[in-house]
């Protein structure tokens, strides 16, 4: 005879409410904005913020930056909440997180890794890219191509994506420090992404930071979701290109960009 599974009634752990926990010195927090919202108080800060973004019509896909909703003080709490949820995931995967020494702190490690590392670009504001004027008589008018190493992860499987972006611009009226191109690219990459979207995101943010209208972004990456699972292809390489302004319309600019990429690849093959 089959043993019947009788579910236990779920005992809801008493969770402190936000209003008591979050005695924030900040004047207007997301929680203040929540006040008077039908009197409903969610048990998790993550739910609070999720509902708030929904009400605001704010998109919060894996590749979207939501830093305006996630303050540093919130982040600590969100990490604790995610750790609790990861404990449940490990339990459901039947991994003994009580006795396996390697799995003991895994839930918290995963939560911290998501917020502070692999998806940091969702929660952190854009890197500060101070612009310098490039408007004197002997201004730089040439092409600039920066090679940026990228680490990302695919939204579909949360598998690592690693590669390089080549960012080309024709200098406009302002310039940013060379390292800022890479900081911006990495900020775009450290989210759940699709490579096609990532190349677009980098182009958009570089245009924003530099005022340049002539921008090219070429991304070359290998995807864990093709290497570690699925087709298990170890050498599959995906290339995406986004061209704006002269990079798109002017054949010689386009050629110069790809010639530069070739030179860079000879210099530092990935
Ligand atoms: Zn994938």
mmCIF file of C-alpha atoms and ligand atoms in Angstrom:
data_model
loop_
_atom_site.group_PDB
_atom_site.id
_atom_site.type_symbol
_atom_site.label_atom_id
_atom_site.label_comp_id
_atom_site.label_asym_id
_atom_site.label_seq_id
_atom_site.Cartn_x
_atom_site.Cartn_y
_atom_site.Cartn_z
ATOM 1 C CA UNK A 1 0.000 0.000 0.000
ATOM 2 C CA UNK A 2 1.264 3.380 -0.892
ATOM 3 C CA UNK A 3 2.163 5.567 1.959
ATOM 4 C CA UNK A 4 0.241 8.718 1.743
ATOM 5 C CA UNK A 5 2.037 11.965 2.185
ATOM 6 C CA UNK A 6 0.246 14.115 4.712
ATOM 7 C CA UNK A 7 1.467 17.655 4.566
ATOM 8 C CA UNK A 8 2.172 19.334 7.848
ATOM 9 C CA UNK A 9 0.512 22.624 8.425
ATOM 10 C CA UNK A 10 3.095 25.257 7.676
ATOM 11 C CA UNK A 11 4.142 27.044 10.766
ATOM 12 C CA UNK A 12 4.748 30.602 9.791
ATOM 13 C CA UNK A 13 7.784 31.913 11.540
ATOM 14 C CA UNK A 14 7.180 35.215 13.171
ATOM 15 C CA UNK A 15 8.882 37.759 10.965
ATOM 16 C CA UNK A 16 9.580 41.238 12.189
ATOM 17 C CA UNK A 17 7.776 43.862 10.184
ATOM 18 C CA UNK A 18 9.725 46.305 8.121
ATOM 19 C CA UNK A 19 8.488 49.375 9.788
ATOM 20 C CA UNK A 20 10.020 48.241 13.077
ATOM 21 C CA UNK A 21 13.233 46.919 11.568
ATOM 22 C CA UNK A 22 13.887 49.759 9.258
ATOM 23 C CA UNK A 23 14.374 52.785 11.413
ATOM 24 C CA UNK A 24 16.102 54.484 8.527
ATOM 25 C CA UNK A 25 17.613 57.938 8.842
ATOM 26 C CA UNK A 26 16.904 58.489 5.149
ATOM 27 C CA UNK A 27 13.977 60.837 4.659
ATOM 28 C CA UNK A 28 12.034 59.127 1.931
ATOM 29 C CA UNK A 29 12.642 55.447 1.513
ATOM 30 C CA UNK A 30 10.727 53.025 -0.623
ATOM 31 C CA UNK A 31 8.959 52.035 2.584
ATOM 32 C CA UNK A 32 7.789 55.557 3.278
ATOM 33 C CA UNK A 33 6.293 55.591 -0.158
ATOM 34 C CA UNK A 34 4.526 52.342 0.730
ATOM 35 C CA UNK A 35 2.786 53.940 3.687
ATOM 36 C CA UNK A 36 -0.938 54.121 3.210
ATOM 37 C CA UNK A 37 -0.861 51.530 0.480
ATOM 38 C CA UNK A 38 -4.027 49.753 1.485
ATOM 39 C CA UNK A 39 -2.500 48.911 4.854
ATOM 40 C CA UNK A 40 -0.944 45.730 3.486
ATOM 41 C CA UNK A 41 2.448 44.962 4.869
ATOM 42 C CA UNK A 42 4.519 42.284 3.161
ATOM 43 C CA UNK A 43 6.650 40.004 5.310
ATOM 44 C CA UNK A 44 9.680 40.335 3.039
ATOM 45 C CA UNK A 45 11.443 43.497 1.995
ATOM 46 C CA UNK A 46 11.945 41.845 -1.404
ATOM 47 C CA UNK A 47 8.167 41.606 -1.815
ATOM 48 C CA UNK A 48 7.731 45.210 -0.749
ATOM 49 C CA UNK A 49 10.149 46.399 -3.379
ATOM 50 C CA UNK A 50 8.779 44.081 -6.042
ATOM 51 C CA UNK A 51 5.251 45.391 -5.538
ATOM 52 C CA UNK A 52 6.494 48.948 -5.486
ATOM 53 C CA UNK A 53 8.286 48.496 -8.808
ATOM 54 C CA UNK A 54 5.126 46.976 -10.268
ATOM 55 C CA UNK A 55 3.076 49.940 -9.141
ATOM 56 C CA UNK A 56 5.652 52.351 -10.528
ATOM 57 C CA UNK A 57 5.676 50.535 -13.848
ATOM 58 C CA UNK A 58 9.407 49.965 -13.318
ATOM 59 C CA UNK A 59 10.730 47.007 -15.287
ATOM 60 C CA UNK A 60 12.852 44.657 -13.195
ATOM 61 C CA UNK A 61 14.015 41.997 -15.603
ATOM 62 C CA UNK A 62 17.290 40.188 -14.921
ATOM 63 C CA UNK A 63 19.204 42.642 -17.070
ATOM 64 C CA UNK A 64 17.633 45.810 -15.629
ATOM 65 C CA UNK A 65 19.327 48.106 -13.158
ATOM 66 C CA UNK A 66 17.127 48.685 -10.104
ATOM 67 C CA UNK A 67 19.623 50.578 -7.967
ATOM 68 C CA UNK A 68 17.179 53.390 -7.264
ATOM 69 C CA UNK A 69 15.100 50.888 -5.267
ATOM 70 C CA UNK A 70 17.936 49.096 -3.467
ATOM 71 C CA UNK A 71 19.797 51.162 -0.905
ATOM 72 C CA UNK A 72 22.833 49.741 0.885
ATOM 73 C CA UNK A 73 20.818 49.252 4.057
ATOM 74 C CA UNK A 74 18.168 47.354 2.077
ATOM 75 C CA UNK A 75 20.823 45.208 0.416
ATOM 76 C CA UNK A 76 21.923 43.589 3.664
ATOM 77 C CA UNK A 77 18.383 42.622 4.416
ATOM 78 C CA UNK A 78 17.713 41.404 0.882
ATOM 79 C CA UNK A 79 20.803 39.185 1.120
ATOM 80 C CA UNK A 80 19.455 37.626 4.325
ATOM 81 C CA UNK A 81 16.104 37.018 2.671
ATOM 82 C CA UNK A 82 17.713 35.490 -0.415
ATOM 83 C CA UNK A 83 19.902 33.270 1.801
ATOM 84 C CA UNK A 84 16.784 31.948 3.479
ATOM 85 C CA UNK A 85 15.261 31.222 0.074
ATOM 86 C CA UNK A 86 18.447 29.493 -1.125
ATOM 87 C CA UNK A 87 18.304 27.265 1.973
ATOM 88 C CA UNK A 88 14.908 26.113 0.748
ATOM 89 C CA UNK A 89 16.292 25.487 -2.738
ATOM 90 C CA UNK A 90 19.124 23.342 -1.298
ATOM 91 C CA UNK A 91 16.615 21.452 0.828
ATOM 92 C CA UNK A 92 14.445 20.811 -2.208
ATOM 93 C CA UNK A 93 17.522 19.579 -4.070
ATOM 94 C CA UNK A 94 18.044 17.144 -1.175
ATOM 95 C CA UNK A 95 21.463 18.506 -0.324
ATOM 96 C CA UNK A 96 22.370 18.026 3.335
ATOM 97 C CA UNK A 97 23.296 21.553 4.315
ATOM 98 C CA UNK A 98 23.402 20.572 8.005
ATOM 99 C CA UNK A 99 26.110 17.885 7.814
ATOM 100 C CA UNK A 100 27.912 18.428 4.527
ATOM 101 C CA UNK A 101 30.652 20.871 5.538
ATOM 102 C CA UNK A 102 30.890 22.208 1.994
ATOM 103 C CA UNK A 103 27.194 23.001 1.838
ATOM 104 C CA UNK A 104 26.839 24.577 5.263
ATOM 105 C CA UNK A 105 27.255 28.208 4.328
ATOM 106 C CA UNK A 106 26.300 27.804 0.688
ATOM 107 C CA UNK A 107 22.917 29.512 0.896
ATOM 108 C CA UNK A 108 24.406 32.703 2.323
ATOM 109 C CA UNK A 109 27.366 32.526 -0.069
ATOM 110 C CA UNK A 110 25.003 32.290 -3.027
ATOM 111 C CA UNK A 111 22.933 35.228 -1.812
ATOM 112 C CA UNK A 112 26.004 37.415 -1.317
ATOM 113 C CA UNK A 113 27.456 36.352 -4.651
ATOM 114 C CA UNK A 114 24.292 37.310 -6.515
ATOM 115 C CA UNK A 115 23.935 40.727 -4.916
ATOM 116 C CA UNK A 116 27.603 41.718 -4.650
ATOM 117 C CA UNK A 117 29.220 39.961 -7.597
ATOM 118 C CA UNK A 118 27.506 38.161 -10.460
ATOM 119 C CA UNK A 119 24.465 40.474 -10.497
ATOM 120 C CA UNK A 120 26.001 43.550 -8.904
ATOM 121 C CA UNK A 121 25.231 45.576 -12.026
ATOM 122 C CA UNK A 122 21.522 45.337 -11.211
ATOM 123 C CA UNK A 123 21.830 46.746 -7.715
ATOM 124 C CA UNK A 124 24.716 49.216 -7.996
ATOM 125 C CA UNK A 125 24.290 52.646 -9.569
ATOM 126 C CA UNK A 126 26.207 53.455 -12.754
ATOM 127 C CA UNK A 127 29.955 53.872 -12.230
ATOM 128 C CA UNK A 128 31.008 57.440 -11.813
ATOM 129 C CA UNK A 129 32.594 58.488 -15.119
ATOM 130 C CA UNK A 130 33.900 62.013 -14.861
ATOM 131 C CA UNK A 131 34.012 63.589 -18.308
ATOM 132 C CA UNK A 132 36.811 65.872 -19.478
ATOM 133 C CA UNK A 133 36.216 68.502 -22.139
ATOM 134 C CA UNK A 134 37.515 67.672 -25.588
ATOM 135 C CA UNK A 135 36.720 70.940 -27.306
ATOM 136 C CA UNK A 136 40.015 72.785 -27.711
ATOM 137 C CA UNK A 137 41.604 73.549 -31.115
ATOM 138 C CA UNK A 138 43.788 70.458 -30.933
ATOM 139 C CA UNK A 139 41.022 68.187 -29.710
ATOM 140 C CA UNK A 140 41.295 64.473 -30.299
ATOM 141 C CA UNK A 141 39.130 63.601 -33.269
ATOM 142 C CA UNK A 142 40.206 60.055 -33.962
ATOM 143 C CA UNK A 143 38.791 56.672 -33.129
ATOM 144 C CA UNK A 144 39.302 55.121 -29.743
ATOM 145 C CA UNK A 145 38.991 51.373 -29.270
ATOM 146 C CA UNK A 146 39.008 49.871 -25.790
ATOM 147 C CA UNK A 147 39.134 46.185 -25.044
ATOM 148 C CA UNK A 148 37.137 45.236 -21.948
ATOM 149 C CA UNK A 149 37.087 41.835 -20.314
ATOM 150 C CA UNK A 150 33.583 40.802 -19.382
ATOM 151 C CA UNK A 151 31.999 38.372 -16.965
ATOM 152 C CA UNK A 152 28.280 37.931 -17.140
ATOM 153 C CA UNK A 153 25.636 35.252 -16.794
ATOM 154 C CA UNK A 154 22.777 34.166 -18.997
ATOM 155 C CA UNK A 155 19.289 34.999 -17.817
ATOM 156 C CA UNK A 156 17.979 31.634 -18.947
ATOM 157 C CA UNK A 157 20.210 29.255 -16.985
ATOM 158 C CA UNK A 158 22.269 31.532 -14.723
ATOM 159 C CA UNK A 159 25.370 30.034 -16.280
ATOM 160 C CA UNK A 160 28.536 32.095 -16.658
ATOM 161 C CA UNK A 161 29.227 34.068 -19.806
ATOM 162 C CA UNK A 162 32.783 35.228 -20.302
ATOM 163 C CA UNK A 163 34.391 37.188 -23.037
ATOM 164 C CA UNK A 164 35.507 40.563 -24.237
ATOM 165 C CA UNK A 165 33.869 43.684 -25.551
ATOM 166 C CA UNK A 166 35.617 45.994 -27.994
ATOM 167 C CA UNK A 167 34.201 49.461 -27.593
ATOM 168 C CA UNK A 168 34.921 51.979 -30.315
ATOM 169 C CA UNK A 169 33.988 55.642 -30.372
ATOM 170 C CA UNK A 170 34.815 58.697 -32.421
ATOM 171 C CA UNK A 171 35.600 61.212 -29.696
ATOM 172 C CA UNK A 172 32.901 63.862 -29.206
ATOM 173 C CA UNK A 173 33.078 66.973 -27.021
ATOM 174 C CA UNK A 174 33.915 65.060 -23.897
ATOM 175 C CA UNK A 175 36.211 62.215 -22.982
ATOM 176 C CA UNK A 176 36.082 59.819 -20.085
ATOM 177 C CA UNK A 177 39.002 58.001 -18.435
ATOM 178 C CA UNK A 178 40.026 54.871 -20.317
ATOM 179 C CA UNK A 179 39.251 52.554 -17.406
ATOM 180 C CA UNK A 180 35.697 53.928 -17.341
ATOM 181 C CA UNK A 181 34.815 52.201 -20.606
ATOM 182 C CA UNK A 182 35.549 48.885 -18.984
ATOM 183 C CA UNK A 183 33.819 49.841 -15.738
ATOM 184 C CA UNK A 184 30.671 50.765 -17.672
ATOM 185 C CA UNK A 185 30.850 47.572 -19.760
ATOM 186 C CA UNK A 186 31.305 45.427 -16.653
ATOM 187 C CA UNK A 187 28.468 47.206 -14.876
ATOM 188 C CA UNK A 188 26.219 46.330 -17.857
ATOM 189 C CA UNK A 189 27.520 42.752 -17.897
ATOM 190 C CA UNK A 190 27.151 41.872 -14.229
ATOM 191 C CA UNK A 191 23.485 41.016 -14.534
ATOM 192 C CA UNK A 192 21.419 38.299 -16.083
ATOM 193 C CA UNK A 193 21.874 39.057 -19.753
ATOM 194 C CA UNK A 194 21.416 37.973 -23.317
ATOM 195 C CA UNK A 195 24.531 38.734 -25.324
ATOM 196 C CA UNK A 196 22.484 40.608 -27.942
ATOM 197 C CA UNK A 197 21.052 42.863 -25.236
ATOM 198 C CA UNK A 198 24.399 43.266 -23.536
ATOM 199 C CA UNK A 199 26.028 44.735 -26.647
ATOM 200 C CA UNK A 200 23.108 47.180 -26.953
ATOM 201 C CA UNK A 201 23.282 48.128 -23.280
ATOM 202 C CA UNK A 202 27.015 48.846 -23.478
ATOM 203 C CA UNK A 203 26.559 50.993 -26.602
ATOM 204 C CA UNK A 204 23.743 52.988 -24.977
ATOM 205 C CA UNK A 205 25.623 53.605 -21.720
ATOM 206 C CA UNK A 206 28.840 54.587 -23.516
ATOM 207 C CA UNK A 207 26.871 57.058 -25.656
ATOM 208 C CA UNK A 208 25.332 58.466 -22.482
ATOM 209 C CA UNK A 209 28.682 58.849 -20.723
ATOM 210 C CA UNK A 210 30.612 60.332 -23.657
ATOM 211 C CA UNK A 211 27.945 62.170 -25.699
ATOM 212 C CA UNK A 212 29.395 60.353 -28.707
ATOM 213 C CA UNK A 213 26.925 59.459 -31.446
ATOM 214 C CA UNK A 214 29.453 57.338 -33.359
ATOM 215 C CA UNK A 215 29.856 54.161 -31.339
ATOM 216 C CA UNK A 216 30.611 50.536 -32.135
ATOM 217 C CA UNK A 217 30.467 47.609 -29.733
ATOM 218 C CA UNK A 218 31.647 44.131 -30.623
ATOM 219 C CA UNK A 219 31.213 41.380 -28.019
ATOM 220 C CA UNK A 220 32.773 37.946 -28.247
ATOM 221 C CA UNK A 221 31.876 35.464 -25.525
ATOM 222 C CA UNK A 222 31.595 31.839 -24.535
ATOM 223 C CA UNK A 223 28.480 30.700 -22.749
ATOM 224 C CA UNK A 224 28.345 28.268 -19.864
ATOM 225 C CA UNK A 225 24.876 27.240 -20.924
ATOM 226 C CA UNK A 226 26.345 25.852 -24.168
ATOM 227 C CA UNK A 227 29.503 24.467 -22.554
ATOM 228 C CA UNK A 228 28.274 22.925 -19.306
ATOM 229 C CA UNK A 229 24.887 21.646 -20.379
ATOM 230 C CA UNK A 230 22.685 21.345 -23.436
ATOM 231 C CA UNK A 231 24.887 20.880 -26.478
ATOM 232 C CA UNK A 232 28.070 20.702 -24.310
ATOM 233 C CA UNK A 233 30.037 22.559 -26.944
ATOM 234 C CA UNK A 234 33.345 23.592 -25.439
ATOM 235 C CA UNK A 235 34.555 25.940 -28.089
ATOM 236 C CA UNK A 236 31.391 27.667 -29.155
ATOM 237 C CA UNK A 237 31.890 31.371 -29.478
ATOM 238 C CA UNK A 238 29.170 33.960 -29.945
ATOM 239 C CA UNK A 239 29.812 37.316 -31.529
ATOM 240 C CA UNK A 240 27.497 40.301 -31.533
ATOM 241 C CA UNK A 241 27.950 43.728 -33.036
ATOM 242 C CA UNK A 242 26.122 46.989 -32.462
ATOM 243 C CA UNK A 243 27.030 49.907 -34.716
ATOM 244 C CA UNK A 244 25.784 53.480 -34.351
ATOM 245 C CA UNK A 245 26.334 56.598 -36.430
ATOM 246 C CA UNK A 246 29.454 56.551 -38.614
ATOM 247 C CA UNK A 247 30.299 53.008 -37.482
ATOM 248 C CA UNK A 248 27.137 51.920 -39.217
ATOM 249 C CA UNK A 249 26.918 54.341 -42.130
ATOM 250 C CA UNK A 250 30.526 54.940 -43.102
ATOM 251 C CA UNK A 251 32.337 51.951 -44.577
ATOM 252 C CA UNK A 252 35.838 53.261 -43.807
ATOM 253 C CA UNK A 253 34.962 53.894 -40.124
ATOM 254 C CA UNK A 254 33.480 50.427 -39.888
ATOM 255 C CA UNK A 255 36.594 48.921 -41.472
ATOM 256 C CA UNK A 256 38.909 50.895 -39.179
ATOM 257 C CA UNK A 257 36.966 49.589 -36.162
ATOM 258 C CA UNK A 258 37.271 45.955 -37.230
ATOM 259 C CA UNK A 259 40.930 46.417 -38.210
ATOM 260 C CA UNK A 260 41.550 47.764 -34.714
ATOM 261 C CA UNK A 261 39.799 44.760 -33.206
ATOM 262 C CA UNK A 262 41.994 42.435 -35.244
ATOM 263 C CA UNK A 263 45.109 44.248 -34.061
ATOM 264 C CA UNK A 264 43.918 43.986 -30.462
ATOM 265 C CA UNK A 265 43.187 40.290 -30.870
ATOM 266 C CA UNK A 266 46.672 39.692 -32.228
ATOM 267 C CA UNK A 267 48.047 41.576 -29.262
ATOM 268 C CA UNK A 268 45.913 39.913 -26.592
ATOM 269 C CA UNK A 269 44.205 36.780 -27.869
ATOM 270 C CA UNK A 270 41.489 35.604 -25.579
HETATM 271 ZN ZN1 LIG B 1 21.559 30.013 -20.944
#
